[in-house]
Short mmCIF file of C-alpha atoms and ligand atoms in Angstrom, two decimals:
data_model
loop_
_atom_site.label_atom_id
_atom_site.label_comp_id
_atom_site.label_asym_id
_atom_site.label_seq_id
_atom_site.Cartn_x
_atom_site.Cartn_y
_atom_site.Cartn_z
CA MET X 29 6.97 137.91 176.82
CA ILE X 30 4.49 139.63 179.56
CA ARG X 31 4.82 143.32 179.85
CA LEU X 32 4.85 144.48 183.26
CA ASN X 33 2.51 147.48 183.80
CA GLU X 34 0.88 147.58 180.39
CA SER X 35 -1.61 150.09 180.50
CA VAL X 36 -5.14 149.67 179.90
CA ASP X 37 -4.82 151.82 176.45
CA ASP X 38 -2.36 149.21 175.58
CA LYS X 39 -4.32 146.44 176.34
CA LEU X 40 -7.38 147.96 174.65
CA ARG X 41 -5.67 148.63 171.39
CA LYS X 42 -4.01 144.87 171.42
CA ARG X 43 -7.59 143.25 172.06
CA LEU X 44 -9.09 145.11 169.40
CA MET X 45 -6.70 144.48 166.90
CA SER X 46 -6.30 140.64 167.84
CA TYR X 47 -9.84 140.41 166.18
CA GLY X 48 -8.79 141.74 163.15
CA THR X 49 -5.42 139.98 162.77
CA GLY X 50 -7.31 136.62 163.18
CA ASP X 51 -9.77 136.85 160.98
CA LYS X 52 -9.54 140.45 158.74
CA ASN X 53 -13.43 140.27 157.82
CA TYR X 54 -14.22 139.25 161.79
CA TRP X 55 -15.61 143.29 162.25
CA SER X 56 -17.92 143.17 159.35
CA PHE X 57 -20.38 140.52 160.61
CA ARG X 58 -20.94 139.22 157.24
CA GLY X 59 -24.13 137.00 157.90
CA LYS X 60 -24.13 137.31 161.32
CA ALA X 61 -25.52 140.80 161.49
CA ALA X 62 -29.50 139.48 161.83
CA ARG X 63 -31.25 142.24 163.47
CA GLU X 64 -33.68 140.38 166.35
CA HIS X 65 -36.20 141.31 168.63
CA ALA X 66 -36.18 145.13 169.37
CA HIS X 67 -33.99 145.74 166.79
CA SER X 68 -36.37 145.02 164.09
CA TYR X 69 -39.19 146.65 165.60
CA LEU X 70 -39.41 149.50 162.33
CA GLN X 71 -36.99 150.00 159.51
CA TYR X 72 -34.46 153.07 159.92
CA PRO X 73 -31.93 153.72 157.57
CA ALA X 74 -28.60 153.12 158.29
CA MET X 75 -28.72 151.38 161.43
CA MET X 76 -25.64 149.81 162.98
CA VAL X 77 -24.58 146.39 163.34
CA PRO X 78 -26.01 145.16 166.95
CA GLN X 79 -23.25 142.23 166.73
CA MET X 80 -20.70 144.65 166.55
CA GLN X 81 -22.03 146.98 169.11
CA ARG X 82 -22.36 144.37 171.37
CA LYS X 83 -19.03 143.34 170.92
CA LEU X 84 -16.84 147.11 171.31
CA ILE X 85 -18.77 147.57 174.40
CA GLU X 86 -17.83 144.26 176.18
CA ILE X 87 -14.49 144.59 175.28
CA ILE X 88 -14.46 147.56 176.72
CA ARG X 89 -16.03 146.50 180.05
CA GLU X 90 -13.71 143.69 180.37
CA LEU X 91 -10.82 145.85 180.20
CA VAL X 92 -11.86 149.28 181.91
CA PRO X 93 -14.05 148.34 185.01
CA GLY X 94 -16.80 150.32 186.61
CA ILE X 95 -18.58 151.37 183.46
CA LYS X 96 -22.20 152.10 184.35
CA SER X 97 -23.71 154.32 181.62
CA VAL X 98 -23.14 154.78 177.89
CA TYR X 99 -24.09 157.94 175.64
CA ASP X 100 -25.08 158.01 172.02
CA PRO X 101 -25.65 161.68 170.76
CA PHE X 102 -27.01 160.25 167.35
CA VAL X 103 -29.18 157.38 168.40
CA GLY X 104 -31.19 156.49 165.59
CA SER X 105 -33.36 153.52 165.89
CA GLY X 106 -31.45 152.79 169.19
CA THR X 107 -28.77 149.71 168.16
CA VAL X 108 -26.58 150.91 171.10
CA LEU X 109 -29.60 151.67 173.41
CA THR X 110 -30.77 148.22 172.94
CA GLU X 111 -27.14 146.67 173.53
CA SER X 112 -26.59 148.86 176.32
CA MET X 113 -29.95 147.38 177.69
CA LEU X 114 -28.65 143.72 177.43
CA GLN X 115 -25.87 144.28 179.32
CA GLY X 116 -27.48 146.21 181.96
CA LEU X 117 -25.93 149.75 181.76
CA ASP X 118 -27.64 153.14 182.48
CA PHE X 119 -28.32 154.98 179.19
CA ARG X 120 -28.89 158.27 177.66
CA GLY X 121 -29.58 158.91 173.21
CA GLN X 122 -30.53 161.70 171.70
CA ASP X 123 -31.45 162.26 168.02
CA ILE X 124 -33.15 165.35 166.42
CA ASN X 125 -35.73 163.19 164.60
CA PRO X 126 -39.18 162.77 166.01
CA LEU X 127 -39.18 159.56 164.60
CA ALA X 128 -36.04 158.40 166.10
CA VAL X 129 -37.05 159.55 169.53
CA LEU X 130 -40.38 157.48 169.37
CA ILE X 131 -38.66 153.92 168.03
CA CYS X 132 -36.27 154.61 171.14
CA ARG X 133 -38.85 155.32 173.87
CA THR X 134 -40.52 152.30 173.05
CA LYS X 135 -37.89 150.20 172.75
CA ARG X 136 -36.87 151.18 176.51
CA GLY X 137 -40.01 149.49 177.71
CA PRO X 138 -42.15 148.98 179.62
CA PHE X 139 -42.27 145.51 178.93
CA PHE X 140 -46.36 144.73 180.00
CA GLU X 141 -46.66 141.80 177.65
CA LYS X 142 -50.22 140.89 178.90
CA ALA X 143 -51.79 144.40 179.25
CA LEU X 144 -50.77 144.91 175.52
CA ARG X 145 -52.25 141.53 174.38
CA GLU X 146 -55.50 142.91 175.83
CA LYS X 147 -54.89 146.21 174.06
CA THR X 148 -54.56 144.61 171.12
CA GLU X 149 -57.55 142.87 170.99
CA ASN X 150 -59.25 145.85 171.74
CA LEU X 151 -57.87 147.92 169.02
CA PHE X 152 -58.47 145.81 166.40
CA LYS X 153 -61.92 145.60 167.53
CA ASN X 154 -62.23 149.36 167.40
CA ILE X 155 -60.52 149.17 164.03
CA GLU X 156 -63.09 146.48 162.72
CA ALA X 157 -66.43 148.60 164.10
CA ASP X 158 -65.24 151.55 162.46
CA ASP X 159 -66.68 151.32 158.93
CA SER X 160 -66.11 155.18 158.01
CA LYS X 161 -64.16 156.02 154.90
CA ASP X 162 -63.34 159.58 156.37
CA VAL X 163 -59.53 160.46 156.28
CA ASP X 164 -58.48 161.66 159.48
CA ILE X 165 -55.30 163.91 158.63
CA ASP X 166 -54.55 166.48 155.75
CA PHE X 167 -51.24 167.63 154.95
CA ARG X 168 -50.10 169.49 151.75
CA ASN X 169 -50.25 166.70 148.44
CA ILE X 170 -51.59 164.11 150.54
CA ASP X 171 -53.27 162.62 147.52
CA LYS X 172 -50.06 162.68 145.65
CA TRP X 173 -48.62 160.08 148.56
CA PHE X 174 -51.97 157.88 149.80
CA ARG X 175 -54.50 156.37 147.50
CA PRO X 176 -58.28 157.33 149.12
CA ASP X 177 -59.17 153.99 150.05
CA ILE X 178 -55.54 153.56 152.10
CA ALA X 179 -55.91 156.66 153.58
CA GLY X 180 -59.43 156.09 155.03
CA GLU X 181 -57.88 152.28 156.17
CA LEU X 182 -54.91 154.19 157.96
CA SER X 183 -57.39 156.62 159.23
CA ARG X 184 -59.05 153.87 161.08
CA ILE X 185 -56.10 152.63 162.74
CA ARG X 186 -55.02 156.24 163.77
CA LYS X 187 -58.54 157.10 165.23
CA ALA X 188 -58.44 153.54 167.03
CA ILE X 189 -55.00 154.10 168.60
CA LYS X 190 -56.24 157.84 170.00
CA ARG X 191 -58.43 155.86 171.92
CA GLU X 192 -56.27 153.70 173.78
CA PRO X 193 -55.53 155.72 177.02
CA ALA X 194 -52.08 154.55 178.02
CA LYS X 195 -49.09 156.37 175.97
CA TRP X 196 -46.94 153.51 176.24
CA SER X 197 -49.01 151.30 174.49
CA ARG X 198 -49.86 154.14 171.86
CA ARG X 199 -46.15 154.31 170.96
CA PHE X 200 -46.10 150.90 170.47
CA PHE X 201 -48.99 151.11 168.04
CA TRP X 202 -47.47 154.24 166.41
CA VAL X 203 -44.20 152.16 165.28
CA ALA X 204 -46.41 149.69 163.86
CA LEU X 205 -48.33 152.26 161.83
CA SER X 206 -45.16 154.58 161.02
CA GLU X 207 -44.03 151.11 159.09
CA THR X 208 -47.34 150.00 157.93
CA VAL X 209 -47.16 154.08 156.01
CA ARG X 210 -43.86 153.07 154.59
CA LEU X 211 -45.04 150.19 153.09
CA SER X 212 -48.59 151.10 151.64
CA SER X 213 -47.71 154.76 150.92
CA ASN X 214 -47.13 155.76 147.05
CA SER X 215 -43.48 156.04 147.63
CA ARG X 216 -40.93 153.34 146.64
CA THR X 217 -39.94 151.02 149.33
CA SER X 218 -36.36 150.86 147.92
CA THR X 219 -34.74 153.81 148.41
CA PHE X 220 -34.65 156.26 151.91
CA LYS X 221 -35.74 159.46 149.66
CA LEU X 222 -39.74 159.99 148.56
CA HIS X 223 -39.93 158.85 145.17
CA ILE X 224 -43.24 158.21 143.72
CA ARG X 225 -44.38 154.58 142.18
CA PRO X 226 -45.47 154.65 138.63
CA ALA X 227 -48.93 155.72 138.10
CA GLY X 228 -50.21 152.17 136.79
CA GLU X 229 -48.91 150.39 139.76
CA ILE X 230 -50.30 152.62 142.43
CA LYS X 231 -53.44 152.00 140.60
CA THR X 232 -53.39 148.19 140.40
CA ARG X 233 -51.31 147.75 143.86
CA GLU X 234 -53.81 145.28 146.07
CA ILE X 235 -52.95 146.38 149.53
CA SER X 236 -54.87 146.41 152.81
CA PRO X 237 -52.72 148.82 155.71
CA ILE X 238 -55.27 146.96 157.93
CA GLU X 239 -54.17 143.61 157.06
CA ILE X 240 -50.24 144.75 157.20
CA PHE X 241 -50.75 146.80 160.62
CA LYS X 242 -52.01 143.68 162.44
CA LYS X 243 -49.21 141.58 160.80
CA ILE X 244 -46.59 144.04 162.21
CA VAL X 245 -48.34 144.26 165.33
CA TYR X 246 -48.21 140.66 166.00
CA ALA X 247 -44.67 140.26 164.97
CA ASN X 248 -43.35 143.11 167.22
CA HIS X 249 -45.34 141.04 170.30
CA GLY X 250 -43.24 138.40 169.63
CA LYS X 251 -40.28 140.80 169.48
CA LEU X 252 -41.21 142.57 172.90
CA SER X 253 -41.56 139.26 174.09
CA LYS X 254 -38.00 137.48 173.23
CA ILE X 255 -36.47 141.01 174.68
CA ARG X 256 -38.00 141.17 177.81
CA LYS X 257 -36.75 137.30 178.28
CA LEU X 258 -33.23 138.18 177.17
CA LEU X 259 -33.37 141.16 179.92
CA GLU X 260 -35.03 138.97 182.67
CA ALA X 261 -32.58 136.09 182.28
CA ASN X 262 -30.26 138.91 183.94
CA SER X 263 -32.42 140.23 186.09
CA PHE X 264 -32.39 143.55 184.12
CA ILE X 265 -36.24 144.01 184.35
CA LYS X 266 -38.13 144.49 187.55
CA ARG X 267 -42.44 144.99 187.73
CA ASP X 268 -42.44 144.98 183.46
CA TYR X 269 -39.13 148.27 183.94
CA PHE X 270 -35.95 147.83 182.70
CA THR X 271 -33.93 148.50 186.01
CA GLY X 272 -31.54 151.06 184.90
CA SER X 273 -32.13 154.55 183.81
CA VAL X 274 -32.77 155.40 180.09
CA GLU X 275 -32.77 158.88 178.83
CA ILE X 276 -34.11 159.54 175.18
CA LEU X 277 -33.93 163.15 174.05
CA LEU X 278 -35.55 164.89 171.27
CA ALA X 279 -32.29 167.08 170.72
CA ASP X 280 -29.79 168.83 168.47
CA SER X 281 -26.24 167.31 169.37
CA THR X 282 -24.74 170.53 168.33
CA LYS X 283 -25.60 172.26 171.42
CA ALA X 284 -25.22 172.03 175.11
CA LEU X 285 -27.97 170.34 176.64
CA ASN X 286 -29.11 172.81 178.63
CA SER X 287 -29.95 175.18 175.73
CA ASN X 288 -32.04 172.74 174.38
CA GLY X 289 -34.59 172.82 177.03
CA ASN X 290 -33.55 169.47 177.96
CA GLY X 291 -32.85 170.03 181.38
CA ASN X 292 -29.56 170.83 183.30
CA GLY X 293 -27.36 168.08 181.59
CA LYS X 294 -25.66 167.63 184.83
CA ASN X 295 -25.34 163.72 184.27
CA LYS X 296 -21.63 162.28 183.22
CA PHE X 297 -21.73 158.99 181.29
CA ASP X 298 -18.94 156.52 181.24
CA LEU X 299 -18.58 155.60 177.75
CA LEU X 300 -19.68 156.67 174.10
CA VAL X 301 -21.06 154.73 171.38
CA THR X 302 -22.00 156.64 168.45
CA SER X 303 -22.50 156.50 164.63
CA PRO X 304 -23.12 160.24 163.16
CA PRO X 305 -24.41 161.09 159.47
CA TYR X 306 -21.39 160.88 156.92
CA GLY X 307 -22.52 163.70 155.40
CA ASP X 308 -25.92 166.26 154.80
CA ASN X 309 -28.44 164.35 154.91
CA ALA X 310 -29.96 165.90 151.33
CA THR X 311 -27.11 164.07 149.47
CA THR X 312 -26.24 161.05 151.96
CA VAL X 313 -28.97 159.58 154.04
CA PRO X 314 -32.17 161.71 154.07
CA TYR X 315 -33.54 160.10 157.51
CA GLY X 316 -35.80 163.40 157.70
CA GLN X 317 -37.37 162.89 154.35
CA TYR X 318 -37.85 158.86 155.27
CA SER X 319 -39.65 159.85 158.58
CA TYR X 320 -41.60 162.52 156.78
CA LEU X 321 -44.87 160.44 155.54
CA PRO X 322 -44.95 158.05 158.64
CA LEU X 323 -44.71 161.26 161.01
CA GLN X 324 -48.01 162.81 159.17
CA TRP X 325 -49.69 160.09 160.43
CA ILE X 326 -48.60 160.05 164.27
CA GLU X 327 -50.02 162.47 167.00
CA LEU X 328 -46.55 164.17 167.57
CA SER X 329 -47.47 164.94 170.98
CA ASP X 330 -47.18 161.55 172.25
CA ILE X 331 -43.81 161.56 171.03
CA ASP X 332 -42.41 164.26 172.76
CA GLU X 333 -44.57 167.58 173.77
CA LYS X 334 -42.06 169.76 172.44
CA ILE X 335 -42.57 168.74 168.89
CA ASP X 336 -44.23 171.40 166.92
CA ASP X 337 -45.76 171.51 163.18
CA SER X 338 -42.52 172.97 161.93
CA TYR X 339 -41.12 169.45 161.93
CA LEU X 340 -43.53 168.78 158.86
CA SER X 341 -43.98 172.32 157.41
CA THR X 342 -41.74 170.29 154.24
CA THR X 343 -40.55 167.18 152.97
CA HIS X 344 -36.74 168.11 153.91
CA ALA X 345 -37.76 170.15 157.32
CA ILE X 346 -35.98 167.36 159.47
CA ASP X 347 -33.30 167.48 157.16
CA SER X 348 -32.60 171.11 157.43
CA ILE X 349 -32.10 171.12 160.94
CA SER X 350 -29.83 167.87 161.02
CA LEU X 351 -25.86 167.79 160.85
CA GLY X 352 -24.71 169.81 157.36
CA GLY X 353 -28.59 171.30 156.53
CA LEU X 354 -27.78 174.83 156.91
CA LYS X 355 -25.02 176.10 154.07
CA LYS X 356 -25.07 179.51 155.02
CA ASP X 357 -21.58 181.10 155.58
CA ALA X 358 -20.10 178.07 155.77
CA LEU X 359 -16.97 178.50 153.87
CA GLU X 360 -16.59 181.80 155.81
CA ASP X 361 -16.39 179.58 158.87
CA SER X 362 -13.88 177.19 157.35
CA ASP X 363 -10.75 178.82 158.27
CA LYS X 364 -11.61 177.85 161.91
CA ILE X 365 -12.00 174.55 161.38
CA GLY X 366 -9.08 174.17 159.30
CA LYS X 367 -7.14 175.04 162.49
CA LEU X 368 -8.47 171.78 164.01
CA SER X 369 -8.26 169.38 160.66
CA VAL X 370 -5.54 169.71 158.48
CA THR X 371 -7.24 167.35 156.69
CA PHE X 372 -10.09 169.17 156.07
CA SER X 373 -8.50 172.01 155.13
CA GLU X 374 -7.00 169.95 152.24
CA THR X 375 -10.09 168.77 151.52
CA ILE X 376 -11.88 171.83 151.00
CA LYS X 377 -8.67 173.12 148.82
CA SER X 378 -8.99 170.01 146.82
CA LEU X 379 -12.62 171.11 146.21
CA GLN X 380 -11.59 174.55 144.50
CA ASP X 381 -11.96 174.08 140.89
CA GLU X 382 -15.05 172.13 141.19
CA PRO X 383 -18.70 173.59 141.54
CA ARG X 384 -18.82 175.50 144.96
CA ASP X 385 -21.80 173.88 146.21
CA ARG X 386 -19.28 170.95 146.79
CA ALA X 387 -16.93 172.76 148.85
CA VAL X 388 -19.96 174.22 150.43
CA ARG X 389 -21.57 170.94 151.65
CA VAL X 390 -18.51 169.85 152.94
CA ALA X 391 -17.92 172.67 154.77
CA ALA X 392 -21.29 172.89 156.60
CA PHE X 393 -21.23 169.73 157.60
CA CYS X 394 -17.93 169.71 159.09
CA ARG X 395 -19.18 172.76 160.95
CA ASP X 396 -21.61 171.12 162.34
CA LEU X 397 -20.28 167.97 163.23
CA ASN X 398 -17.32 170.13 164.99
CA ASN X 399 -19.66 172.05 166.92
CA CYS X 400 -21.07 168.67 168.30
CA ILE X 401 -17.52 167.75 169.73
CA ASP X 402 -17.34 170.05 173.03
CA PRO X 403 -21.19 169.36 174.11
CA ILE X 404 -20.51 165.93 173.78
CA LEU X 405 -17.01 165.58 175.53
CA ASP X 406 -18.75 167.83 178.10
CA THR X 407 -21.28 165.11 178.73
CA LEU X 408 -18.78 162.52 179.48
CA LYS X 409 -16.67 161.51 182.48
CA PRO X 410 -12.91 162.27 182.29
CA ASP X 411 -11.00 159.39 180.76
CA ALA X 412 -14.04 158.01 178.98
CA TYR X 413 -13.81 155.93 176.43
CA MET X 414 -15.55 156.61 173.06
CA ILE X 415 -16.23 154.56 170.01
CA TRP X 416 -17.07 156.59 167.02
CA THR X 417 -18.59 154.74 163.79
CA ILE X 418 -18.13 157.04 160.32
CA GLY X 419 -17.74 156.44 156.55
CA ASN X 420 -16.45 158.45 154.27
CA ARG X 421 -19.06 159.75 151.93
CA ARG X 422 -18.15 160.96 147.93
CA VAL X 423 -18.62 164.34 146.49
CA GLY X 424 -18.56 164.76 142.80
CA LYS X 425 -15.89 161.86 142.04
CA ARG X 426 -14.17 162.75 145.34
CA SER X 427 -14.13 160.47 148.39
CA ILE X 428 -14.32 162.82 151.37
CA PRO X 429 -11.67 161.60 154.48
CA MET X 430 -14.79 161.96 157.11
CA ASP X 431 -12.74 159.32 158.99
CA ASP X 432 -9.62 161.55 159.36
CA ILE X 433 -11.61 164.92 159.54
CA LEU X 434 -13.67 163.58 162.53
CA SER X 435 -10.24 161.71 164.04
CA GLU X 436 -8.55 165.40 164.05
CA LEU X 437 -11.42 167.32 165.31
CA ILE X 438 -11.96 164.83 168.68
CA ALA X 439 -7.60 164.79 169.07
CA ALA X 440 -7.61 168.53 168.72
CA ARG X 441 -9.62 168.57 172.31
CA GLY X 442 -6.73 166.76 173.91
CA ALA X 443 -8.43 163.13 173.69
CA LYS X 444 -6.01 160.51 173.08
CA ASN X 445 -6.12 158.10 170.09
CA ILE X 446 -6.36 154.73 170.55
CA LEU X 447 -6.71 152.88 167.81
CA LYS X 448 -8.47 153.18 164.17
CA PHE X 449 -9.95 150.43 162.57
CA ASP X 450 -12.29 149.46 159.20
CA ARG X 451 -14.56 147.21 158.56
CA GLU X 452 -16.26 146.20 155.30
CA ILE X 453 -20.05 147.03 155.35
CA PRO X 454 -21.53 143.55 153.57
CA SER X 455 -24.66 145.52 152.34
CA LYS X 456 -24.44 147.36 148.87
CA ARG X 457 -27.13 149.13 149.37
CA MET X 458 -25.84 151.72 151.21
CA ALA X 459 -23.03 152.64 149.01
CA VAL X 460 -24.62 152.32 145.74
CA LYS X 461 -27.86 154.60 146.69
CA ASN X 462 -26.21 157.22 148.75
CA ASN X 463 -23.04 158.65 147.72
CA PHE X 464 -20.93 156.76 149.89
CA ALA X 465 -17.52 156.35 148.37
CA ASP X 466 -17.98 153.20 145.97
CA THR X 467 -14.62 151.98 146.50
CA MET X 468 -14.77 151.98 150.51
CA ARG X 469 -17.89 149.85 151.43
CA LYS X 470 -16.38 150.29 154.43
CA GLU X 471 -16.57 152.60 157.76
CA SER X 472 -14.05 153.36 160.15
CA ILE X 473 -14.34 152.52 163.82
CA LEU X 474 -12.57 155.24 166.06
CA VAL X 475 -11.39 154.91 169.71
CA PHE X 476 -10.70 157.85 171.37
CA LYS X 477 -10.28 158.32 175.64
CA LYS X 478 -11.15 161.60 176.75
CA GLY X 479 -8.61 163.63 178.55
CA ASN X 480 -8.78 164.00 182.13
CA TYR X 481 -10.91 166.76 182.37
C1 SAM U 1800 -26.50 157.12 161.50
S1 SAM U 1800 -28.24 157.50 161.97
C2 SAM U 1800 -27.71 156.64 163.69
C3 SAM U 1800 -28.16 155.00 163.05
C4 SAM U 1800 -27.89 154.81 164.42
N1 SAM U 1800 -26.32 154.19 165.18
C5 SAM U 1800 -28.53 153.29 164.59
O1 SAM U 1800 -28.37 152.00 164.53
O2 SAM U 1800 -29.86 153.41 163.94
C6 SAM U 1800 -27.38 159.08 162.43
C7 SAM U 1800 -28.58 160.09 163.03
O3 SAM U 1800 -28.00 161.14 163.44
C8 SAM U 1800 -29.27 161.89 163.35
N2 SAM U 1800 -28.61 163.54 163.47
C9 SAM U 1800 -28.59 164.07 162.37
N3 SAM U 1800 -28.44 165.55 162.77
C10 SAM U 1800 -28.28 165.39 164.06
C11 SAM U 1800 -28.38 166.32 165.23
N4 SAM U 1800 -27.62 167.75 164.83
N5 SAM U 1800 -28.32 165.82 166.52
C12 SAM U 1800 -28.78 164.88 166.73
N6 SAM U 1800 -29.44 164.25 166.23
C13 SAM U 1800 -28.94 163.99 164.60
C14 SAM U 1800 -29.69 161.44 162.43
O4 SAM U 1800 -31.41 161.77 162.72
C15 SAM U 1800 -29.88 159.89 162.54
O5 SAM U 1800 -31.05 159.67 163.20
#
C-alpha cells in the first residue's frame, strides 16, 4: 500500500532500516571497508569506515533535497571530509588535536601533482646531500624514544622539509614524516599508547627512516593521484583546487567558535556527520599520546599559527584538553547533566559503590560531551539532519550506555530522534585494547533532526 503524505523523516527511517533487514551485517561493511586513496595517507586511531559514511550521506541526500554542506566537529583523520568532497559538498571540520588538523588540511588539497613530483625529487636530493648526524630537535626523553642514528636520519628529513618553500607541499611531506616517526620510534606500533619496545629489540632493529619516508611519500603520491582523478571525474577540481569550500579548524568543540578565536562562526551547515570519542582519551583512545612523537618532528606553525608549545608540554597534554580530560568538579556538576539524561543519572548511581574515580571519569566525559551539543546545534541550519556514530565503553566491568546518554542529551534540546541502529565492528583491535565494552564490538548510529530554530 502506498501511503500518501509520507514525511521525509518516515522515508528516511524506512530507507535506513531497509538495509539492515535484507542483510543484518550490511552496516558492518565486513571485508568491504578498505581505506583507499586519501583515506590512507596516515594511520589515525579509531577511523570511521569511509564506505559507511558515504552511504549514509548518499541516502540523506537522495531524500532531503538541497544539502550542500557538511559539518564534523570531531574530524580526526577526515573520513567525512574526503567523503563529502567526493560528493562535491562544502565542509567544515574541527579537531583539538593538531595532527588531525594537519592530515585534514593536507587531504583538502591543492592537488598539484606535477609540482609535487618535482618538489619530491628536490627534497630527496637535499636529504642525500646532507651527511650530518646532528639531531635537529630536542624534547624531554628524546633518547628514550629515538635511537641516535634514527634521530639523525629523521633530522635530515626534517631539515629538508623546512627548506621547501610551499606550505601545501611541506604539509604533504610532514604527513609522510609523521607516519615515518610512528614506524621508526622506540614505541610499539601495536598500541595507540606510548609503550617502549624491549631494549634488545631497540638495539638490533635494522631500519632506515629515510627509506621508510621515501616509500611513504611515493605511496602517498599515488593516493593523491587517485583521489584527484575521482574528484576530476565529477568536475570537482578546477585548476588543481577542490571546487567547494573546505574549512579545517583547530578548535575545541565544547566552545562556540567565536570564543575559540576562529572568526564569528556565522556559517551554518545543512548536515552533521560525526563520531565523537567514546570516553576520556586517557582510558579509551589516547589520540594525543598517539600524536605526541610525530608532532615533535613537525614545524607546528605549518599546521596552524595558533599552536604553541603547550600542546606538547607533556605526553598527555592534548589528551587532558580533549573531551573528559579535566576531572575537576565533575561529580558536583552531574546533577545538571542528570536533568537532561536519565540514563546518565542511573549510570552514575550504579557506580556509587565502586572506586570514586570511575564515576568521576564518566561524569567528566559526559559533562564535556554535553557542553558540545549547543555549539554544534548552533552551527547547523534549522531542521538539519545529524548522524552521530558512538560506541559504549567499559568502566570497570560495566558497559556505559553512551549511545542512550548522547541520544537523551540531544533530544533534551528539542531535536527529533529519527532512528538508532547498531553496526558490528569487524575489527577486534579496538575493543580488546581500548576498554570498549567486550560484548559489544558494535557501535550505534544515531540519526536526529534539529528542530526548526
Ligand atoms: C572518534 S575520533 C574521530 C575519528 C574520525 N571520524 C576519523 O574517521 O578519523 C574523535 C576525535 O575527537 C577529537 N576530540 C576530542 N576532544 C575534542 C574536543 N574537545 N574538540 C574537538 N575535537 C575533539 C579527537 O582528537 C579525535 O580526533
